[in-house]
Short mmCIF file of C-alpha atoms in Angstrom, two decimals:
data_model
loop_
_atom_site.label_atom_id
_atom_site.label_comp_id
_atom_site.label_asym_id
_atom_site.label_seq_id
_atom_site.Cartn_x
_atom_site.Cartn_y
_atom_site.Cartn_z
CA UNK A 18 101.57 113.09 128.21
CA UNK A 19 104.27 115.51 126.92
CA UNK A 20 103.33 118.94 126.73
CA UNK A 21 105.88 121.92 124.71
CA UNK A 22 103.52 124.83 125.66
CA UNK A 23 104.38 126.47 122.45
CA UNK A 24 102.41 128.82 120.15
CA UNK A 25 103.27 130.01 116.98
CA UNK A 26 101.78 133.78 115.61
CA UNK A 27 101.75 133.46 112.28
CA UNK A 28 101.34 136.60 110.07
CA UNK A 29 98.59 135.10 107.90
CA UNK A 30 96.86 133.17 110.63
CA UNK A 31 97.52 134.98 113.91
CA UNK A 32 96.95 132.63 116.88
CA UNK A 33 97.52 129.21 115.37
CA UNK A 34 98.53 126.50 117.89
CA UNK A 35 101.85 124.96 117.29
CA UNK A 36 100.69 121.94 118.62
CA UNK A 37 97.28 120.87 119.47
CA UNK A 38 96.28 120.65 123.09
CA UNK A 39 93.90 117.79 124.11
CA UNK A 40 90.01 119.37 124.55
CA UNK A 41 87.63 118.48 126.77
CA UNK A 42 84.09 118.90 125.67
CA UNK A 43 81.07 119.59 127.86
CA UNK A 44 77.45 119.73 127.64
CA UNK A 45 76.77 122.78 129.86
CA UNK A 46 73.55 124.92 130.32
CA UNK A 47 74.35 128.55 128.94
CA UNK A 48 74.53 129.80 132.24
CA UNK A 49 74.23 128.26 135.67
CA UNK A 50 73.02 131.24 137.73
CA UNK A 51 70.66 134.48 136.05
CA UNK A 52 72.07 137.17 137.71
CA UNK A 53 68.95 140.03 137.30
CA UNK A 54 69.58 143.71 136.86
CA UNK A 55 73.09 143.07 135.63
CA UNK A 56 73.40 146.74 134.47
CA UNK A 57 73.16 148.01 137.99
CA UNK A 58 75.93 146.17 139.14
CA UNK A 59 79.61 147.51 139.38
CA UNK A 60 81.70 145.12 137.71
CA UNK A 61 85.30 145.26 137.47
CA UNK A 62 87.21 144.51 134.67
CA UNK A 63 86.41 141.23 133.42
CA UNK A 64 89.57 138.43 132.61
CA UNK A 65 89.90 135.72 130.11
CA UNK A 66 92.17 133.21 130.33
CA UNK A 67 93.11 130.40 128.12
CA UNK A 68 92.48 127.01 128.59
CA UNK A 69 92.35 123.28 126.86
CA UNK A 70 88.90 122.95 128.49
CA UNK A 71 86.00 123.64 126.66
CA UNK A 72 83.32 126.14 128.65
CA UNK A 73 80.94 126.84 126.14
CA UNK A 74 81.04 130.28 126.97
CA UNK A 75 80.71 130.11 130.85
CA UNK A 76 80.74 132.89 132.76
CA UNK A 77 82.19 132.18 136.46
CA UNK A 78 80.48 134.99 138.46
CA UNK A 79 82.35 136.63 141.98
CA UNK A 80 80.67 138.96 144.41
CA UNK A 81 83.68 140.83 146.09
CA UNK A 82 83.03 142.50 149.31
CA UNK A 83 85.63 144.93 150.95
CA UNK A 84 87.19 145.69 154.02
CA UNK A 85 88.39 148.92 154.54
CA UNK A 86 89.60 148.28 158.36
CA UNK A 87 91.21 145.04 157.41
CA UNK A 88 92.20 146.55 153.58
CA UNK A 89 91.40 142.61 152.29
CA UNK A 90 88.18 141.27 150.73
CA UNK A 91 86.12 138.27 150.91
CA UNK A 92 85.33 136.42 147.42
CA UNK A 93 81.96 134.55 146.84
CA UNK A 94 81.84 132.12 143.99
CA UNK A 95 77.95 133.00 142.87
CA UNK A 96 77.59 129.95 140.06
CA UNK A 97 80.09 127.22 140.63
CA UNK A 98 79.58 125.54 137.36
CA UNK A 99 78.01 121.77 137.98
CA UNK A 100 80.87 119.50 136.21
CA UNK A 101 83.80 121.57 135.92
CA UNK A 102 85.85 121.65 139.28
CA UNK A 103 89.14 122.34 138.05
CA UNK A 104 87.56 125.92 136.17
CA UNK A 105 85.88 126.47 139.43
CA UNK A 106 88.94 126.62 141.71
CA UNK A 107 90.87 128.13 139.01
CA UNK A 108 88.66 131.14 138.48
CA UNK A 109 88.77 131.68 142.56
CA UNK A 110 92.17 131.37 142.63
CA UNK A 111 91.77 134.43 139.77
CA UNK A 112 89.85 136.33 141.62
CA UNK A 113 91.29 135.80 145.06
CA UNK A 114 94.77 137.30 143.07
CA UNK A 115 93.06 140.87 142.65
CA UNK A 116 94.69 143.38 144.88
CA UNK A 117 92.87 145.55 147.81
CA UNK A 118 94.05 148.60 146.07
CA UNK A 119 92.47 148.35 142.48
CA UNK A 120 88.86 146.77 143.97
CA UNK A 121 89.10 150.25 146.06
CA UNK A 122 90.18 152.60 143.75
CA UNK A 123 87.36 151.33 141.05
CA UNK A 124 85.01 151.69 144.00
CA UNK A 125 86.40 155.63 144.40
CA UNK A 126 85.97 156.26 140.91
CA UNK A 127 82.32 154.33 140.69
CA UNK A 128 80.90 156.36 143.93
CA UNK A 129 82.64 159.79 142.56
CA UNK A 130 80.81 158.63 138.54
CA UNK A 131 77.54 158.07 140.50
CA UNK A 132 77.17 161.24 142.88
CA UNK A 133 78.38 163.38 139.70
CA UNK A 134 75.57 162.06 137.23
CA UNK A 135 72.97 162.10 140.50
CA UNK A 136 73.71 165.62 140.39
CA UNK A 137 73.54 166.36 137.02
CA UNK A 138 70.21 164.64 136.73
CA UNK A 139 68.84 167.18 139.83
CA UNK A 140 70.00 170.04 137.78
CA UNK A 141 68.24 168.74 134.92
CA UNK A 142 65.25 168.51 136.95
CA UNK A 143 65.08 171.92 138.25
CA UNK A 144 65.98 173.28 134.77
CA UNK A 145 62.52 171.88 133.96
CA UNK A 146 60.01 173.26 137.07
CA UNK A 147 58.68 176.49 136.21
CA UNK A 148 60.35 179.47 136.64
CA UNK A 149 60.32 180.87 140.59
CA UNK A 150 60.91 184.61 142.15
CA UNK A 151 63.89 185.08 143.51
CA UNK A 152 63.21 185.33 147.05
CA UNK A 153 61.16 181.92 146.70
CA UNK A 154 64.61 180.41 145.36
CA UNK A 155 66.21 182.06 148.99
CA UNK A 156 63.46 180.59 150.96
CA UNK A 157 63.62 177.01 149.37
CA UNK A 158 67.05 175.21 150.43
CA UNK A 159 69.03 173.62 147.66
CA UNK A 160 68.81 169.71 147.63
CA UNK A 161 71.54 167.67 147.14
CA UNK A 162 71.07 163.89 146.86
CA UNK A 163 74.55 161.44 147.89
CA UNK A 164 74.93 158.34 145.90
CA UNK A 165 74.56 155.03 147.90
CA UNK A 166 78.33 153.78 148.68
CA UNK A 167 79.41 150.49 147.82
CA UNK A 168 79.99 147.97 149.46
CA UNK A 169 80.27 144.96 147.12
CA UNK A 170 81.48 144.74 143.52
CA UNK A 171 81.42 141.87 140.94
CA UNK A 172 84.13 140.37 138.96
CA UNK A 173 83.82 137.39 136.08
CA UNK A 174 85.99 135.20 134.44
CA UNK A 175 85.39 133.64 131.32
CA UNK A 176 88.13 130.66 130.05
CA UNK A 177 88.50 130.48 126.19
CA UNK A 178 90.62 128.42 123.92
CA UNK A 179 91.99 131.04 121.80
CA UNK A 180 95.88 132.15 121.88
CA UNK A 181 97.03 135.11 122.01
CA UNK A 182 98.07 138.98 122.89
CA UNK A 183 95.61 140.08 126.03
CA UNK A 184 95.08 143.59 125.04
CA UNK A 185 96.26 144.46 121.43
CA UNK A 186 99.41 143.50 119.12
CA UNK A 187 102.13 145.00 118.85
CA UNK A 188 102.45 147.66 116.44
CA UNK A 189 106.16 147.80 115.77
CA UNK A 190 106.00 151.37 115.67
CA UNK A 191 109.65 152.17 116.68
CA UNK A 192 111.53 149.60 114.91
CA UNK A 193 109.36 150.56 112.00
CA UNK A 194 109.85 154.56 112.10
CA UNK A 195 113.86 153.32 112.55
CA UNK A 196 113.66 151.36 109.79
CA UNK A 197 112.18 153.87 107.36
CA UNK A 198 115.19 156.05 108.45
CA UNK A 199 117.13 153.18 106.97
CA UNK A 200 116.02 153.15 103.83
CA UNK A 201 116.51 157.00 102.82
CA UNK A 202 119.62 157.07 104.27
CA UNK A 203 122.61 156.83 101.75
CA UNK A 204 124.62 152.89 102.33
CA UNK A 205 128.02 154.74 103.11
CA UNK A 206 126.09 157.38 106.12
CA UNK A 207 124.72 154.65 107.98
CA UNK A 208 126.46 152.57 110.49
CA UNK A 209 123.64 149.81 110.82
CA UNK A 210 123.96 146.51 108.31
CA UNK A 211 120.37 146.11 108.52
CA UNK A 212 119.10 147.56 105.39
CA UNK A 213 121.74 148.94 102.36
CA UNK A 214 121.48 149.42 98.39
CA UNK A 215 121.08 145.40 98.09
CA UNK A 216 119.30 144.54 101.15
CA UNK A 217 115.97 146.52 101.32
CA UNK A 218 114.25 143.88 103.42
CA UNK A 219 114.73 141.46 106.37
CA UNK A 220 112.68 139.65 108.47
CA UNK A 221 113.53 138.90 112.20
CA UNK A 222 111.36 136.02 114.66
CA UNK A 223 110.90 136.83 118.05
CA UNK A 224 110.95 134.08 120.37
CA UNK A 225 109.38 134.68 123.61
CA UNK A 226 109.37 132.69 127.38
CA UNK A 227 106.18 133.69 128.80
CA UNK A 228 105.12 133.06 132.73
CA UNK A 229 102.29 131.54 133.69
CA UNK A 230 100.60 135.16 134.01
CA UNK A 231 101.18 135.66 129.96
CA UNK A 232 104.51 138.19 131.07
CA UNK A 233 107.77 138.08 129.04
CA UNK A 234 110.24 136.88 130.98
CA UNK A 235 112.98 136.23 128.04
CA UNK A 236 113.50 136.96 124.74
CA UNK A 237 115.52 135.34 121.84
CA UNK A 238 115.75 136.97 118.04
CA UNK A 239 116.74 135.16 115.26
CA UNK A 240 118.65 135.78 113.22
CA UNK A 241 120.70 137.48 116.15
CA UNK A 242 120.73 141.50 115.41
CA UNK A 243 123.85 143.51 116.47
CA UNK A 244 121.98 147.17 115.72
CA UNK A 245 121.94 148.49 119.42
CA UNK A 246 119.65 151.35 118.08
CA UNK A 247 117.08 149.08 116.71
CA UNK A 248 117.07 146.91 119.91
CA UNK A 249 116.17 149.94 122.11
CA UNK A 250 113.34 150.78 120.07
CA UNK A 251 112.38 147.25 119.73
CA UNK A 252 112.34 147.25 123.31
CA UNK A 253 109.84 150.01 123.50
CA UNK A 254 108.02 148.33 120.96
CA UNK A 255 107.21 145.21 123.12
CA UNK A 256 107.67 147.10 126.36
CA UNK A 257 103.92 146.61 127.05
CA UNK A 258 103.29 143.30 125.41
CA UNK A 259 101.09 140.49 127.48
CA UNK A 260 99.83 137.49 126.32
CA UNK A 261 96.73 135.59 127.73
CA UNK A 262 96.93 134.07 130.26
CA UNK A 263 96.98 130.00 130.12
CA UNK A 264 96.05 126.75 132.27
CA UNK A 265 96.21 123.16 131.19
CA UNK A 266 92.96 120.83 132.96
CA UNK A 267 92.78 124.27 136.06
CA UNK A 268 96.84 124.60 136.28
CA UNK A 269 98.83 127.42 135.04
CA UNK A 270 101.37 126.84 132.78
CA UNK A 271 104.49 128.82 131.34
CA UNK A 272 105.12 128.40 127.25
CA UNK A 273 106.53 129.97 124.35
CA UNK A 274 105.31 132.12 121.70
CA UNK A 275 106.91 133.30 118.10
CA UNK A 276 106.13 136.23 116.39
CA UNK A 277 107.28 136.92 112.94
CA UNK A 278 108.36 140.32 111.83
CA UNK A 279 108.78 141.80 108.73
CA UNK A 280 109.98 144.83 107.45
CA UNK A 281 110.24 146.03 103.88
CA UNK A 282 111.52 149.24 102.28
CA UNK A 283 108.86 151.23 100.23
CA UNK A 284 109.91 151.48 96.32
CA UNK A 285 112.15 154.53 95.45
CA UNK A 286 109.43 155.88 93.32
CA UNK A 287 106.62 155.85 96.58
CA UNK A 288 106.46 159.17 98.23
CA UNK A 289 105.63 158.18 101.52
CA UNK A 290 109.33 157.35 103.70
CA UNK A 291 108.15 155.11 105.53
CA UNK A 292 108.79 151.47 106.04
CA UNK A 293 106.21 148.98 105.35
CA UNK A 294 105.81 146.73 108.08
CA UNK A 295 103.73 143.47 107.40
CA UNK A 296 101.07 142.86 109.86
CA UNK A 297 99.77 139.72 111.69
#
């Protein structure tokens, strides 16, 4: 079956599907594995990907265990889910994709977090005993506890059929600030066509070629704009952008997304000179 791998972010309905995607339901138990004492664990930052299958919330659960000789690291699936192979190799081939240096730098950052609040807590704790001479303090050595390394870390992947930005939208904040210029500035002082005494509002669509990783990897506007100022700051403006992530039945896919923008010149009587920019 043909697939166009196209979304469409709409500015009243944010992630709507441009096309619908054939879902697979299953019946699934909430979780296949309990892990206990969750809390204690270090986790690493958790991803979500998008995917036609349905999960029902699954949680695919990896135990990642450094080697500091080797600088690689062994992954162990802890809850293969029962049904769903395709998720199951998908989410190790996730995990298996995380680079040496992050897993060790969170550990670096976990260890120093953990010996810091040990310590605190021990100065807490003598803050509390009661008050000692001085030459007792001399005679008593000062104890200092040392977190536990670590040696393993944990990692999750969850698969969701939402669309959409990873982190956060786009805020348009350049282009927008640029814009606002626009509109105070006088027709005849202004060397940009974008906005003058007639025109106090245009709209542009951004059409974006995502990878399979949710990157931008081309960009077309339309209507085509000829402002070279207003590019650079719209390239600042998306500089950052990343879309989820997406696989069709396990397998990554490339696809498009749209994303309507519109900008709109405040009334001459509004104090504020700024330029209102429509959000999704």
């Amino acid at each position: 079956m043909k697939m166009f791998n196209k979304i469409y972010l709409n500015a009243l309905n944010p992630l709507s599907l441009f096309l619908a995607l054939h879902l697979f339901s299953v019946t699934t138990q909430a979780q296949a594995t309990n892990l206990d004492a969750e809390a204690q664990k270090n986790w690493l930052p958790a991803k979500l990907e998008t995917s036609n299958i349905q999960t029902d919330g699954y949680r695919w659960v990896f135990e990642i265990t450094p080697n500091k000789q080797a600088q690689t690291f062994s992954v162990k699936l802890l809850n293969p889910h029962p049904s769903l192979t395709p998720l199951n190799k998908r989410s190790t081939d996730i995990a298996q994709s995380l680079q040496y240096e992050d897993i060790q730098n969170f550990i670096l950052r976990e260890e120093r977090y953990q010996q810091e609040a040990m310590q605190r807590e021990l100065k807490q704790q003598e803050s509390k005993q009661p008050t000692q001479s001085a030459s007792a303090k001399e005679d008593k050595p000062t104890e200092k506890k040392t977190a536990p390394s670590i040696d393993q870390v944990y990692f999750s992947v969850k698969f969701s059929q939402n669309y959409g930005y990873e982190k956060r939208k786009p805020n348009f904040n350049e282009t927008k600030n640029y814009v606002a210029r626009l509109c105070t500035t006088k027709t005849e002082q202004q060397s940009s066509s974008l906005i003058n005494d007639q025109q106090r509002t245009f709209k542009i669509e951004l059409n974006w070629q995502l990878s399979s990783e949710g990157k931008i990897v081309a960009m077309q506007i339309s209507p085509p704009i000829h402002d070279q100022e207003f590019l650079n700051k719209l390239n600042i403006d998306i500089k950052n952008v990343k879309f989820n992530s997406i696989n069709y039945n396990g397998v990554p896919i490339t696809y498009r997304a749209q994303q309507p923008v519109d900008y709109i010149c405040p009334k001459p009587s509004r104090l504020e000179s700024m330029a209102k920019f429509i959000p999704f």
